Protein backbone atom coordinates (compact mmCIF):
# COMPACT_ATOMS: atom_id res chain seq x y z
CA MET A 1 50.73 -0.72 51.10
CA ARG A 2 48.99 -0.53 47.22
CA CYS A 3 50.31 -3.15 44.16
CA SER A 4 50.97 0.51 42.71
CA ASP A 5 52.61 1.49 45.56
CA THR A 6 54.47 -1.28 45.99
CA VAL A 7 55.83 -1.56 41.90
CA VAL A 8 57.07 2.15 42.05
CA CYS A 9 58.87 1.48 45.39
CA LEU A 10 60.66 -1.83 43.87
CA VAL A 11 60.58 0.14 40.93
CA VAL A 12 62.99 2.82 43.48
CA LEU A 13 65.06 0.23 45.10
CA VAL A 14 66.28 -1.57 42.25
CA ALA A 15 67.49 1.78 40.90
CA ALA A 16 68.70 2.95 44.41
CA ALA A 17 70.25 -0.55 45.08
CA SER A 18 71.76 0.33 41.87
CA GLY A 19 73.40 3.27 42.32
CA CYS A 20 72.54 4.64 39.52
CA VAL A 21 69.21 7.06 41.03
CA SER A 22 70.11 10.63 42.65
CA ALA A 23 68.35 12.21 45.77
CA GLN A 24 67.05 14.61 43.78
CA ARG A 25 65.71 12.38 41.52
CA TYR A 26 64.64 9.65 43.90
CA GLU A 27 62.15 12.61 45.51
CA GLN A 28 61.21 13.12 42.02
CA LEU A 29 60.36 9.43 41.14
CA GLN A 30 58.12 9.75 44.80
CA ALA A 31 56.90 13.43 44.39
CA LYS A 32 55.39 11.73 41.33
CA HIS A 33 54.56 8.38 42.85
CA ASP A 34 52.36 10.49 44.75
CA GLU A 35 51.23 12.08 42.17
CA LEU A 36 49.77 9.38 40.02
CA ALA A 37 48.67 7.67 43.74
CA GLN A 38 46.62 10.97 43.65
CA ASP A 39 45.09 10.24 40.60
CA LEU A 40 44.51 6.70 41.07
CA GLU A 41 42.66 7.63 44.58
CA THR A 42 40.61 10.60 42.29
CA THR A 43 40.22 7.64 39.07
CA LYS A 44 39.16 4.96 41.62
CA SER A 45 36.50 7.43 43.40
CA ARG A 46 35.12 8.15 40.29
CA LEU A 47 34.98 4.94 39.64
CA GLY A 48 32.91 4.32 42.62
CA ALA A 49 30.90 7.09 41.80
CA ALA A 50 30.10 6.03 38.52
CA GLN A 51 29.47 2.43 39.45
CA LYS A 52 26.60 3.93 41.88
CA ASN A 53 25.57 6.22 39.03
CA HIS A 54 25.71 3.11 36.38
CA LEU A 55 23.05 0.71 39.63
CA LYS A 56 20.50 3.67 39.73
CA ALA A 57 20.11 4.24 36.47
CA SER A 58 20.43 0.37 36.10
CA ASP A 59 17.62 0.76 38.97
CA LYS A 60 15.50 2.81 37.24
CA TYR A 61 15.76 1.35 33.75
CA LYS A 62 14.80 -2.17 35.26
CA GLN A 63 11.30 -0.48 36.99
CA ASP A 64 10.78 2.02 33.91
CA VAL A 65 11.31 -2.16 31.51
CA SER A 66 8.33 -2.93 33.98
CA SER A 67 6.30 -0.57 34.60
CA LEU A 68 6.21 -0.69 30.33
CA ARG A 69 5.58 -4.76 30.66
CA GLY A 70 3.27 -3.83 32.88
CA GLN A 71 1.02 -1.01 30.75
CA LEU A 72 1.63 -3.23 28.14
CA ALA A 73 -0.04 -6.24 29.84
CA ALA A 74 -2.96 -3.91 30.61
CA GLU A 75 -3.28 -2.74 27.29
CA ARG A 76 -3.72 -5.85 25.95
CA ARG A 77 -6.17 -7.07 28.07
CA THR A 78 -7.97 -4.17 26.91
CA VAL A 79 -7.06 -5.27 23.14
CA GLY A 80 -8.87 -8.29 24.52
CA GLU A 81 -11.66 -6.77 26.10
CA LEU A 82 -12.45 -4.08 22.95
CA GLU A 83 -12.59 -7.14 20.99
CA SER A 84 -15.16 -9.13 22.08
CA GLN A 85 -16.63 -5.91 22.25
CA LEU A 86 -16.13 -5.46 19.04
CA GLU A 87 -17.56 -9.18 17.90
CA GLN A 88 -19.99 -8.95 20.10
CA LEU A 89 -21.59 -6.02 18.60
CA GLN A 90 -21.19 -6.87 14.97
CA LYS A 91 -22.89 -10.35 16.24
CA LYS A 92 -25.88 -8.36 17.61
CA TYR A 93 -25.52 -6.10 14.21
CA ASP A 94 -25.00 -8.92 12.05
CA ASP A 95 -28.70 -10.37 13.78
CA ALA A 96 -29.82 -7.34 13.37
CA ALA A 97 -29.28 -6.18 9.77
CA ALA A 98 -30.95 -10.02 9.05
CA ALA A 99 -33.84 -8.92 10.83
CA ALA A 100 -34.46 -6.13 9.29
CA SER A 101 -34.04 -8.06 5.36
CA GLN A 102 -36.55 -10.13 7.15
CA SER A 103 -38.72 -7.10 7.80
CA ALA A 104 -38.12 -6.06 4.70
CA LYS A 105 -38.91 -8.24 3.30
CA ASP A 106 -42.24 -9.41 4.99
CA ASN A 107 -42.77 -5.63 4.31
CA LEU A 108 -42.33 -5.92 0.37
CA SER A 109 -44.63 -8.70 0.67
CA LEU A 110 -47.29 -6.51 2.62
CA LEU A 111 -47.26 -4.17 0.15
CA ASP A 112 -47.94 -6.83 -3.08
CA GLU A 113 -50.87 -7.78 -0.87
CA LYS A 114 -51.98 -4.47 -0.44
CA LYS A 115 -51.79 -3.28 -3.64
CA LYS A 116 -52.75 -6.72 -4.52
CA LEU A 117 -56.48 -5.65 -2.05
CA ASN A 118 -56.70 -3.07 -4.08
CA ASP A 119 -56.62 -3.49 -7.29
CA THR A 120 -59.55 -6.01 -6.50
CA ILE A 121 -61.69 -3.51 -4.42
CA ILE A 122 -61.27 -0.98 -7.60
CA GLU A 123 -62.79 -4.13 -9.29
CA LEU A 124 -65.14 -4.97 -6.66
CA LYS A 125 -66.32 -0.97 -6.61
CA GLY A 126 -66.20 -1.14 -10.47
CA THR A 127 -68.84 -4.40 -10.47
CA ILE A 128 -70.20 -2.68 -7.56
CA LEU A 129 -71.32 0.52 -9.76
CA THR A 130 -72.07 -2.67 -12.71
CA LEU A 131 -74.87 -3.73 -11.09
CA ARG A 132 -75.88 -0.47 -9.51
CA ASP A 133 -76.47 0.46 -12.80
CA THR A 134 -77.84 -3.23 -13.83
CA ILE A 135 -80.19 -2.82 -10.47
CA LYS A 136 -81.37 1.15 -12.22
CA ASP A 137 -81.57 -0.39 -15.05
CA LEU A 138 -83.39 -3.32 -14.40
CA GLU A 139 -86.08 -0.84 -11.55
CA THR A 140 -86.32 1.52 -15.28
CA ARG A 141 -87.84 -1.02 -16.98
CA LEU A 142 -89.64 -2.87 -14.34
CA GLN A 143 -91.23 0.11 -13.80
CA GLU A 144 -92.05 1.04 -17.66
CA GLN A 145 -93.52 -2.62 -17.66
CA THR A 146 -95.53 -2.00 -14.95
CA SER A 147 -96.68 1.53 -16.02
CA LYS A 148 -97.75 -0.05 -19.72
CA PRO A 149 -101.78 -1.16 -20.08
CA GLN A 150 -101.49 -4.83 -20.50
CA SER A 151 -103.32 -7.30 -22.76
CA GLY A 152 -103.28 -9.82 -24.23
CA PRO A 153 -103.52 -13.13 -23.07
CA ASN A 154 -100.46 -13.12 -20.51
CA VAL A 155 -102.33 -10.72 -18.40
CA LEU A 156 -103.96 -12.27 -15.03
CA GLU A 157 -107.37 -10.98 -14.28
CA SER A 158 -107.51 -9.51 -10.86
CA ALA A 159 -109.89 -11.47 -8.24
CA PRO A 160 -113.13 -9.65 -7.75
């Protein structure tokens, strides 16, 4: 017998012993007892089913949490790898930027040197033109001097 059955039986026995419960009332109480017992069984059955569902849901929840923790760990590893790649790329970028900056400085220096050389070339071309003009002038003067009959004591006589 269950605890609830025992309590109902005791109540019925005490009432019957005291003589205050009629047979009809006893039957009503017994029917109520049977109904309550059936309700208790139904409730216990539902409780058992609910506990099974709870355990299944709890297990599923634990699996989901475990899966999410695994995904989180994987994502953290991915983030770490990406951060490492970013640091390497940043270093390469900084190195390339420094090299480009130095190259730009070198190019500017070369351009400045080229400009100076071009200026020197232009100056030398001008000097060459001036010297050519001077040479032409001197050649012209020399021809003029050689084509004039020479007289005077400075003239050397030709040897026979």
